[in-house]
Coordinates of C-alpha atoms in Angstrom, one line a residue:
M28 CA -9.2 20.4 -21.6
S29 CA -5.5 18.7 -21.9
K30 CA -3.6 19.6 -24.8
N31 CA -1.4 16.6 -24.2
N32 CA -1.3 13.0 -23.6
N33 CA -2.5 13.1 -20.1
K34 CA -5.3 12.1 -18.3
L35 CA -7.2 13.0 -15.0
S36 CA -8.2 9.3 -13.5
I37 CA -9.9 9.4 -10.8
I38 CA -9.5 5.8 -8.2
P39 CA -11.8 5.0 -5.0
L40 CA -9.3 3.6 -2.6
G41 CA -12.0 2.9 -0.4
G42 CA -15.7 4.0 -0.1
V43 CA -17.3 2.4 -2.7
G44 CA -19.6 -0.8 -2.1
E45 CA -18.6 -0.1 1.4
I46 CA -19.6 2.1 4.2
G47 CA -16.7 3.4 5.7
K48 CA -12.5 4.1 5.2
N49 CA -13.4 6.5 3.0
M50 CA -10.6 7.7 0.6
T51 CA -9.8 8.8 -2.8
A52 CA -7.5 9.6 -5.0
Y53 CA -6.4 12.2 -7.8
V54 CA -4.2 11.7 -10.8
Y55 CA -3.4 14.2 -13.3
G56 CA 0.3 13.9 -14.8
D57 CA 2.8 14.2 -12.4
D58 CA 0.4 15.6 -9.2
I59 CA -1.9 13.3 -6.9
I60 CA -4.3 15.2 -4.3
V61 CA -6.1 12.7 -1.6
V62 CA -9.5 13.8 -0.6
D63 CA -10.0 11.8 3.2
T64 CA -8.3 9.4 5.2
G65 CA -11.0 7.3 6.7
L66 CA -10.9 3.8 9.1
K67 CA -14.1 1.4 9.2
F68 CA -14.9 -0.2 12.5
P69 CA -14.4 -4.4 11.9
E70 CA -17.3 -6.5 10.9
E71 CA -18.0 -9.5 13.3
E72 CA -16.1 -12.2 10.9
M73 CA -13.2 -10.2 11.7
L74 CA -11.7 -11.8 15.3
G75 CA -9.8 -9.7 17.4
I76 CA -8.9 -6.5 14.4
D77 CA -9.4 -3.2 15.7
I78 CA -10.2 -1.4 12.9
V79 CA -10.0 -1.2 9.7
I80 CA -7.9 1.3 6.9
P81 CA -7.8 1.4 2.9
D82 CA -4.2 -0.5 1.7
I83 CA -2.6 3.0 0.7
T84 CA 0.4 0.9 -1.4
Y85 CA -0.3 2.5 -5.3
L86 CA -0.3 6.1 -2.9
I87 CA 3.1 4.5 -1.3
E88 CA 4.7 4.0 -4.9
N89 CA 3.7 7.4 -5.7
K90 CA 4.3 9.4 -2.9
K91 CA 6.4 11.9 -4.6
K92 CA 3.8 13.1 -7.0
I93 CA 1.4 13.3 -3.8
R94 CA 0.8 17.5 -3.3
G95 CA -1.7 17.1 0.0
V96 CA -4.3 15.5 1.8
F97 CA -7.9 17.5 1.8
L98 CA -10.4 16.0 4.9
T99 CA -13.9 16.6 4.2
H100 CA -14.6 16.7 7.9
G101 CA -14.3 15.2 11.1
H102 CA -16.0 11.9 11.6
E103 CA -13.8 8.4 12.1
D104 CA -14.8 7.5 7.7
H105 CA -12.9 10.2 6.9
I106 CA -10.2 10.9 9.3
G107 CA -8.9 7.6 11.1
G108 CA -6.8 6.7 9.0
L109 CA -4.9 9.9 8.4
P110 CA -2.2 8.3 11.0
Y111 CA -2.0 5.2 9.5
F112 CA -1.5 7.5 6.3
L113 CA 1.2 10.4 7.5
K114 CA 3.9 7.3 8.7
H115 CA 4.1 6.5 5.2
I116 CA 3.4 9.9 3.4
N117 CA 4.6 13.5 5.1
V118 CA 2.3 15.8 3.0
P119 CA 0.7 18.7 3.6
V120 CA -3.7 18.2 5.3
Y121 CA -5.8 20.8 4.8
S122 CA -9.1 20.9 6.6
T123 CA -11.6 23.3 8.7
R124 CA -10.6 24.1 11.9
L125 CA -12.7 21.7 13.7
T126 CA -11.6 18.5 11.8
L127 CA -7.7 19.7 11.9
G128 CA -8.8 20.3 16.0
L129 CA -10.0 16.3 16.2
V130 CA -6.8 15.2 13.7
E131 CA -4.6 17.4 16.0
G132 CA -5.4 14.6 19.1
K133 CA -5.1 11.7 16.9
L134 CA -1.3 12.9 15.6
R135 CA -0.7 13.9 18.9
E136 CA -1.3 10.7 20.1
H137 CA 1.4 9.0 17.2
N138 CA 3.8 11.5 17.6
L139 CA 3.4 13.2 14.0
L140 CA 1.7 16.6 15.3
D141 CA 5.4 18.2 15.0
V142 CA 6.4 16.9 11.3
T143 CA 3.0 17.2 10.1
K144 CA 2.2 20.7 8.1
L145 CA -1.9 21.0 9.3
I146 CA -3.5 23.9 7.1
T147 CA -6.6 25.0 7.7
I148 CA -9.3 26.4 5.2
T149 CA -12.6 27.7 4.6
N150 CA -15.0 28.6 1.8
K151 CA -13.5 31.1 1.0
S152 CA -9.9 28.8 0.6
I153 CA -8.2 28.9 -3.3
I154 CA -5.7 26.0 -2.5
K155 CA -3.2 25.3 -5.8
A156 CA -1.8 22.2 -5.3
G157 CA 0.5 20.9 -8.8
V158 CA -2.3 20.9 -11.6
F159 CA -5.2 20.8 -9.0
T160 CA -7.1 24.5 -7.5
I161 CA -9.1 23.3 -4.8
T162 CA -12.0 25.2 -4.2
P163 CA -14.3 24.0 -1.1
F164 CA -18.0 24.9 -0.3
Y165 CA -20.1 24.7 3.6
N166 CA -22.3 21.2 3.7
N167 CA -24.8 20.7 6.3
H168 CA -24.3 17.0 7.9
S169 CA -24.3 15.6 11.8
I170 CA -20.6 17.2 12.8
P171 CA -19.9 21.4 11.7
D172 CA -17.7 22.5 9.3
T173 CA -18.3 19.6 7.0
V174 CA -16.8 20.8 3.5
G175 CA -17.0 19.0 -0.5
F176 CA -14.6 20.4 -2.9
A177 CA -14.3 21.8 -6.5
I178 CA -11.4 20.4 -7.7
D179 CA -10.1 22.5 -11.0
T180 CA -8.4 20.0 -13.2
P181 CA -6.9 20.4 -16.8
E182 CA -10.0 17.6 -18.1
G183 CA -12.2 20.3 -16.6
V184 CA -14.2 20.6 -12.8
V185 CA -15.3 17.7 -10.9
V186 CA -17.2 18.1 -7.5
H187 CA -16.7 15.9 -4.3
T188 CA -20.0 15.9 -2.1
G189 CA -17.9 14.1 0.6
D190 CA -20.6 13.7 3.2
F191 CA -24.0 16.1 3.0
K192 CA -27.8 16.8 3.4
F193 CA -29.4 19.8 3.0
D194 CA -30.7 21.0 6.7
F195 CA -32.2 24.3 6.2
T196 CA -32.6 25.0 9.8
P197 CA -29.8 23.9 10.7
V198 CA -28.3 24.2 14.3
D199 CA -25.5 26.5 14.0
G200 CA -26.7 28.8 11.2
R201 CA -24.2 27.4 8.9
K202 CA -26.5 26.3 5.6
A203 CA -24.8 24.6 2.5
D204 CA -23.4 26.7 -0.1
F205 CA -26.0 26.1 -2.9
H206 CA -24.9 29.4 -4.4
T207 CA -21.9 27.8 -5.7
L208 CA -23.2 24.4 -6.6
A209 CA -25.1 26.5 -8.0
A210 CA -22.7 28.4 -10.3
L211 CA -20.3 25.7 -10.7
G212 CA -23.3 23.8 -11.9
E213 CA -24.1 27.0 -14.6
K214 CA -20.2 26.7 -15.4
G215 CA -20.1 23.4 -15.9
V216 CA -19.1 20.6 -14.3
L217 CA -17.1 17.3 -15.8
A218 CA -17.9 14.7 -13.2
L219 CA -19.9 14.6 -9.7
L220 CA -18.7 12.0 -6.6
S221 CA -21.5 12.3 -3.7
D222 CA -22.3 10.3 -1.3
S223 CA -25.0 7.4 -1.5
T224 CA -26.1 6.4 1.9
N225 CA -29.9 7.2 1.5
A226 CA -29.9 6.5 -2.1
E227 CA -32.9 4.1 -0.8
R228 CA -34.6 6.0 1.2
P229 CA -37.2 8.7 0.2
G230 CA -38.0 11.5 0.5
Y231 CA -35.8 14.9 3.0
T232 CA -33.8 14.1 5.8
M233 CA -35.5 15.8 8.7
S234 CA -33.7 18.6 10.6
E235 CA -31.5 18.6 13.3
R236 CA -33.4 21.1 15.3
V237 CA -36.3 17.8 15.2
V238 CA -34.2 15.8 18.0
G239 CA -34.2 19.1 19.7
Q240 CA -37.5 19.0 20.0
T241 CA -37.3 16.0 21.2
I242 CA -35.1 16.2 23.8
D243 CA -36.6 19.1 25.3
E244 CA -40.2 17.2 25.7
T245 CA -37.9 14.6 27.3
F246 CA -35.7 17.1 29.8
R247 CA -39.7 18.5 30.5
Q248 CA -41.0 14.9 31.4
A249 CA -38.5 13.6 33.1
D250 CA -38.4 13.8 37.2
R251 CA -35.2 11.8 37.7
R252 CA -32.0 11.5 36.5
I253 CA -31.7 11.8 32.6
I254 CA -29.1 9.3 30.9
L255 CA -28.4 10.5 26.6
A256 CA -26.0 8.7 24.7
T257 CA -24.8 9.5 21.3
F258 CA -21.8 9.7 18.8
A259 CA -19.4 11.6 20.5
S260 CA -19.2 13.5 17.0
N261 CA -22.3 14.3 16.9
L262 CA -22.1 18.3 18.4
H263 CA -25.1 20.0 16.8
R264 CA -26.8 17.2 19.4
I265 CA -24.7 18.0 21.9
Q266 CA -24.9 21.5 21.8
Q267 CA -29.0 20.6 21.6
V268 CA -28.5 18.7 24.9
F269 CA -26.4 21.2 26.7
E270 CA -29.6 23.9 25.4
S271 CA -31.9 21.6 27.2
A272 CA -30.1 21.4 29.9
E273 CA -29.4 25.2 30.7
R274 CA -33.6 25.2 29.5
F275 CA -34.5 23.3 32.9
G276 CA -31.6 23.8 35.5
R277 CA -29.7 21.1 35.0
K278 CA -26.0 20.4 35.5
V279 CA -24.0 18.3 32.7
A280 CA -21.4 15.6 33.6
I281 CA -19.0 13.7 30.5
V282 CA -18.7 10.3 30.5
G283 CA -16.5 8.7 28.1
R284 CA -13.0 9.0 26.7
S285 CA -13.6 10.2 22.9
M286 CA -16.9 12.2 24.4
V287 CA -14.7 14.2 27.0
N288 CA -11.9 14.8 24.1
N289 CA -15.0 15.6 21.5
I290 CA -16.5 18.9 23.9
N291 CA -12.9 20.4 24.9
I292 CA -11.5 20.2 22.0
A293 CA -15.0 22.1 20.6
I294 CA -15.5 24.4 23.0
E295 CA -12.1 25.6 23.3
L296 CA -12.8 26.3 19.0
G297 CA -15.6 27.7 19.8
Y298 CA -17.7 24.9 18.1
L299 CA -19.7 24.6 21.2
N300 CA -21.6 27.2 23.5
V301 CA -22.2 26.3 27.1
A302 CA -22.5 28.5 30.2
K303 CA -20.0 28.5 32.8
G304 CA -21.5 26.3 35.2
T305 CA -23.3 23.8 33.3
I306 CA -20.9 21.2 33.5
I307 CA -19.4 19.4 36.2
D308 CA -17.6 16.6 37.0
P309 CA -19.1 13.1 37.4
D310 CA -17.5 12.6 41.1
D311 CA -20.0 14.7 41.3
V312 CA -23.7 13.9 40.4
N313 CA -24.4 12.4 43.2
K314 CA -24.3 15.7 45.7
L315 CA -27.3 16.8 43.5
P316 CA -30.9 16.1 43.7
A317 CA -31.2 13.4 40.9
D318 CA -33.8 16.0 38.7
K319 CA -30.8 18.0 38.2
V320 CA -28.5 16.2 36.3
V321 CA -27.5 15.3 33.1
I322 CA -25.1 12.7 32.0
L323 CA -23.4 12.9 28.9
S324 CA -21.6 9.6 27.4
T325 CA -20.4 7.3 24.8
G326 CA -21.7 3.9 24.1
S327 CA -24.6 4.5 22.1
Q328 CA -24.1 1.4 19.3
G329 CA -23.9 -0.8 23.1
E330 CA -20.1 -1.4 22.2
S331 CA -18.6 -3.8 24.6
M332 CA -16.1 -1.2 26.8
S333 CA -18.5 1.7 26.3
A334 CA -18.8 3.6 29.2
L335 CA -23.4 3.5 29.1
T336 CA -22.9 -0.2 28.6
R337 CA -20.5 -0.3 31.6
M338 CA -23.3 1.6 33.4
A339 CA -26.2 -1.4 32.0
R340 CA -24.2 -3.7 33.4
A341 CA -23.1 -1.8 37.1
T342 CA -19.4 -1.5 36.2
H343 CA -19.0 1.6 36.0
R344 CA -16.4 2.8 37.7
K345 CA -18.2 6.7 38.9
V346 CA -22.2 6.4 37.0
E347 CA -24.3 3.9 38.3
I348 CA -28.2 4.0 36.9
M349 CA -30.9 3.6 39.2
P350 CA -34.4 2.5 38.6
G351 CA -37.0 5.8 37.4
D352 CA -34.1 7.2 36.1
T353 CA -34.6 8.1 32.0
V354 CA -31.9 7.0 29.2
I355 CA -32.0 8.4 25.6
I356 CA -29.9 6.6 23.2
A357 CA -30.1 9.2 20.2
S358 CA -28.3 7.2 17.2
S359 CA -29.0 4.9 15.0
P360 CA -27.6 1.6 14.4
I361 CA -25.0 1.2 12.6
P362 CA -26.1 -2.1 10.5
G363 CA -24.0 -5.0 12.6
N364 CA -24.6 -3.6 16.0
E365 CA -28.1 -4.3 16.2
K366 CA -27.5 -6.8 18.5
H367 CA -25.1 -5.2 20.8
I368 CA -27.7 -2.3 21.5
S369 CA -30.8 -4.5 21.7
R370 CA -28.6 -6.7 24.6
T371 CA -27.7 -2.6 26.3
I372 CA -31.5 -1.8 25.7
D373 CA -33.0 -4.9 27.5
Q374 CA -30.5 -4.3 30.3
L375 CA -31.2 -0.8 31.5
F376 CA -34.8 -1.9 31.5
R377 CA -34.2 -4.4 33.4
I378 CA -32.5 -1.8 36.0
G379 CA -35.9 -0.5 35.7
A380 CA -34.9 2.6 33.6
K381 CA -37.5 4.2 30.9
V382 CA -35.1 3.7 28.1
I383 CA -36.0 6.1 24.9
Y384 CA -34.5 4.7 21.4
Q385 CA -35.0 5.5 17.9
Q386 CA -37.3 2.7 17.2
V387 CA -40.4 4.4 19.4
S388 CA -38.8 8.3 19.1
G389 CA -37.8 10.7 17.2
V390 CA -34.5 11.1 19.0
H391 CA -32.1 10.7 15.8
V392 CA -32.0 11.7 12.4
S393 CA -29.8 11.2 10.0
G394 CA -26.9 12.8 8.9
H395 CA -27.1 12.2 5.0
G396 CA -29.3 13.2 2.3
S397 CA -32.1 10.9 1.1
Q398 CA -33.5 11.0 -2.6
E399 CA -34.8 13.9 -3.3
E400 CA -31.7 15.9 -1.6
L401 CA -29.5 13.8 -3.9
K402 CA -31.6 14.9 -6.5
L403 CA -31.3 18.8 -5.4
M404 CA -27.5 18.1 -5.6
L405 CA -27.7 16.2 -9.3
N406 CA -29.8 19.4 -10.1
L407 CA -27.4 21.9 -9.0
V408 CA -24.2 20.9 -10.1
Q409 CA -25.6 19.0 -13.2
P410 CA -22.5 17.2 -13.7
K411 CA -21.3 15.7 -17.4
Y412 CA -20.5 12.3 -15.4
F413 CA -22.0 10.6 -12.2
I414 CA -19.6 8.6 -10.0
P415 CA -21.8 7.8 -6.6
V416 CA -19.4 6.8 -3.8
H417 CA -19.9 6.1 0.7
G418 CA -22.2 3.6 -0.1
E419 CA -22.6 -0.7 -0.5
F420 CA -23.8 -1.3 -3.7
R421 CA -26.9 -1.5 -3.9
M422 CA -26.9 2.0 -2.8
L423 CA -24.4 3.1 -5.6
K424 CA -27.0 1.2 -8.0
R425 CA -29.9 3.2 -6.7
H426 CA -27.9 6.8 -6.8
V427 CA -27.4 5.9 -10.6
E428 CA -31.0 5.7 -11.0
L429 CA -31.5 8.7 -9.3
A430 CA -28.8 10.3 -11.4
T431 CA -30.4 8.8 -14.6
S432 CA -33.7 10.6 -13.8
T433 CA -32.5 14.2 -13.3
G434 CA -31.2 14.0 -17.1
V435 CA -27.3 12.2 -16.1
E436 CA -26.7 10.2 -19.6
R437 CA -27.1 5.9 -18.0
E438 CA -23.5 6.0 -20.3
N439 CA -22.0 8.6 -18.3
C440 CA -22.1 6.9 -15.0
F441 CA -19.6 4.0 -13.3
I442 CA -20.2 2.3 -10.6
V443 CA -16.7 1.4 -9.7
D444 CA -15.0 -1.1 -6.9
I445 CA -12.1 0.0 -4.7
G446 CA -8.7 0.2 -7.3
D447 CA -10.7 0.5 -9.7
S448 CA -10.3 3.6 -11.9
I449 CA -12.2 6.4 -13.5
E450 CA -9.9 8.1 -16.3
F451 CA -11.4 11.3 -18.5
Q452 CA -9.1 12.6 -21.5
N453 CA -10.1 15.3 -23.6
G454 CA -13.6 15.6 -22.0
R455 CA -14.6 11.8 -22.3
G456 CA -14.5 9.2 -19.3
R457 CA -13.8 5.1 -19.3
V458 CA -13.6 3.2 -16.3
G459 CA -9.8 1.9 -16.5
S460 CA -6.9 -0.2 -15.3
K461 CA -7.1 -1.5 -11.6
V462 CA -4.3 -0.1 -9.1
Q463 CA -4.1 -2.4 -5.6
A464 CA -6.6 -1.6 -3.3
G465 CA -8.2 -3.0 -0.6
T466 CA -8.0 -3.5 3.2
V467 CA -5.3 -3.5 5.6
L468 CA -6.5 -4.4 9.4
I469 CA -4.9 -3.5 11.9
D470 CA -4.6 -5.6 15.5
G471 CA -2.8 -3.6 18.5
L472 CA 0.4 -1.7 17.4
G473 CA 0.4 -4.2 14.6
V474 CA -0.4 -2.9 11.6
G475 CA -1.4 -5.6 8.3
D476 CA 0.1 -8.5 9.5
V477 CA -3.4 -9.8 10.5
G478 CA -4.6 -11.5 7.0
N479 CA -7.0 -14.3 6.2
I480 CA -4.7 -17.2 7.5
V481 CA -4.7 -15.6 10.7
L482 CA -8.2 -14.8 10.0
R483 CA -8.9 -17.8 9.6
D484 CA -7.2 -19.8 12.2
R485 CA -8.7 -17.4 14.2
K486 CA -11.9 -18.1 13.2
L487 CA -11.1 -22.0 13.8
L488 CA -9.8 -21.2 17.1
S489 CA -13.6 -19.6 18.5
Q490 CA -15.2 -22.7 16.8
D491 CA -13.8 -26.0 17.5
G492 CA -10.5 -25.2 20.4
I493 CA -7.1 -26.2 19.9
L494 CA -5.2 -29.6 20.9
V495 CA -1.5 -29.3 21.6
V496 CA 0.1 -32.8 20.8
V497 CA 3.3 -32.8 22.9
V498 CA 5.9 -35.8 21.9
T499 CA 9.6 -36.2 22.3
L500 CA 12.0 -38.6 20.0
S501 CA 15.2 -40.1 20.1
K502 CA 17.3 -38.5 18.0
Q503 CA 19.4 -42.3 17.5
D504 CA 16.6 -44.7 16.6
G505 CA 13.1 -42.1 16.6
A506 CA 11.7 -44.2 19.5
I507 CA 8.9 -42.0 21.6
L508 CA 11.3 -41.2 25.0
S509 CA 7.9 -38.9 26.0
G510 CA 4.9 -38.4 25.7
P511 CA 2.6 -37.8 23.7
D512 CA 0.7 -34.9 25.9
I513 CA -2.1 -33.9 24.7
I514 CA -3.4 -30.3 26.0
S515 CA -6.9 -29.2 24.6
R516 CA -8.0 -26.0 24.7
G517 CA -11.5 -24.9 23.8
F518 CA -12.8 -28.0 22.5
V519 CA -13.1 -30.7 24.7
Y520 CA -13.5 -30.6 28.4
V521 CA -10.0 -33.2 29.7
R522 CA -11.6 -34.7 33.4
E523 CA -15.5 -35.6 31.0
S524 CA -13.3 -37.3 28.2
E525 CA -10.7 -39.2 28.9
K526 CA -11.5 -41.8 26.7
L527 CA -11.3 -39.9 23.8
L528 CA -8.0 -38.4 24.7
E529 CA -6.0 -41.6 25.1
E530 CA -7.4 -42.6 22.0
A531 CA -6.5 -40.2 20.7
N532 CA -3.1 -40.9 22.2
R533 CA -2.7 -44.3 21.0
I534 CA -3.3 -42.8 17.2
V535 CA -0.6 -40.2 18.0
T536 CA 1.6 -43.2 19.5
Q537 CA 0.6 -45.7 16.6
T538 CA 1.1 -42.9 13.6
L539 CA 4.5 -42.0 14.5
Q540 CA 5.6 -45.7 15.4
R541 CA 4.3 -46.3 11.6
M542 CA 6.3 -43.3 10.2
V543 CA 9.5 -43.8 11.8
A544 CA 9.8 -47.9 10.4
E545 CA 9.3 -46.3 7.0
N546 CA 11.9 -44.3 7.7
V547 CA 10.0 -41.0 7.4
N548 CA 12.1 -38.8 9.7
E549 CA 11.4 -34.9 8.6
W550 CA 9.8 -33.1 11.1
S551 CA 7.5 -31.4 8.9
S552 CA 6.4 -35.1 7.4
L553 CA 5.5 -36.0 11.0
K554 CA 3.7 -33.4 11.6
T555 CA 1.9 -33.4 8.8
G556 CA 1.0 -37.3 9.0
V557 CA -0.5 -36.5 13.3
R558 CA -2.2 -33.8 12.3
D559 CA -4.2 -35.8 9.6
A560 CA -4.5 -39.0 11.7
L561 CA -6.2 -36.8 14.8
S562 CA -7.6 -34.7 13.2
R563 CA -10.2 -37.6 11.0
F564 CA -10.2 -39.7 14.3
L565 CA -11.5 -36.5 16.3
F566 CA -14.1 -35.7 13.4
E567 CA -15.8 -39.4 13.5
Q568 CA -16.0 -39.3 17.4
T569 CA -17.2 -36.1 17.9
R570 CA -17.9 -34.1 14.3
R571 CA -15.9 -31.5 15.6
R572 CA -12.3 -29.9 13.3
P573 CA -10.3 -28.1 16.2
M574 CA -7.2 -27.0 15.3
I575 CA -4.2 -29.4 15.8
L576 CA -0.8 -28.2 16.8
P577 CA 1.8 -31.1 17.2
I578 CA 5.2 -29.9 18.6
I579 CA 7.5 -33.0 18.3
M580 CA 11.3 -32.7 19.9
E581 CA 14.5 -34.8 19.0
V582 CA 16.9 -35.5 22.4

């Protein structure tokens, strides 16, 4: 226990109250470590946004104290924000071989690979980082080489699970480190931060091998080509696709950039075992009989530019889906993607394909533990304090109920928001002060330059369009020299709304003449007057509120 005034602070900067952009800071005195630097994909109202990352202002302000970043596994919601983090804070990155293999590709794209120190760890590693001693332990998840961390601090041991489930028959044969977790529980654990994704789901999550059996049966029945779409990072599932293809004498073509990259990295590092000659170029698909081909594709979430979606629209350069093909969508919809997936499935049925998806067949199991596995983790670790993470609020709430059912005191469970700190001093925990936290929006090369005001403007443009008013005034007396010219985009079709726009033109002219007569000559006042008058008129006539952009020039 601590003998001074220092305290341990645990600060979730992402991953609580939401799914995605996981990031947690552990702070003690002059030392900080960061676990995971993830991203999340934009919500529907985030128009034009590519990705969302955590606000790391607090970490930038304290960057001299940061001793390293520790990554639990290679999914985007845990590693996707790393390049943006490292551009501000250059510290060593610790993780397993596969995770670092996936990270290398990201850092290479951002020209950070040569200046970043990547350190490979296993479940036998013991890492000293300031006052912290970090010991990884293996977990089961939907990507190999997943770990959690036991973080030894001056206040006690904190267990950070990362994403996990307990798969007793894992595809790669690597079981979770039950003995390590049990030993930690026997020794005494101050706090547990645990994955809450499936806290609402009773029972156990099925083994990934169940999907392998479904894939095998589908391959046995299919008499033409098979197109299988799944997450590019789900290497356990991809391994089973290769095994089924080899078993039934089929060749595998890989389409989708992320799928190609991940499979190449996994084969190179030994995480995928593929017989020589199994993989063929997509250009060779049509050279083989239809019953000798499998196409492994991205697009299981119906993404508009993904390989499967382009195949469904017949716009893919190399692969066209034919009537009689079997399409397997081996994933469940991420919340918000249901419409996109439904649209893709409908299109595939229109083409004449046989479509197998989660709602009608067992082609997907979760990578996250259900209630019984979450309780097993709690019973193994036996924490004094409990902090649910990686989940929306209702999931965190349900996870706390599970924790109390296993014996954790209710007052020792903390449901927190992003930026809240949980402080431990002399063995006692409490909610501490809040640090700056939130989200940073990335649009193209712009990081954080799109905020709420820009998003509001984009939403307005998407709903009612824009009206641009161009007018030239005399510098001497304010008389209108040319215009007003009104340009409509996304508001009304000009040729069918000539009377409306003529009246709008008249209102702009009258408003400017009145204001000039009243000696109003500031541009900002003139623009506001035009905007207000035109907005009232257009709403009365159309019940729409387009964005109005006055452009006033003086000559």
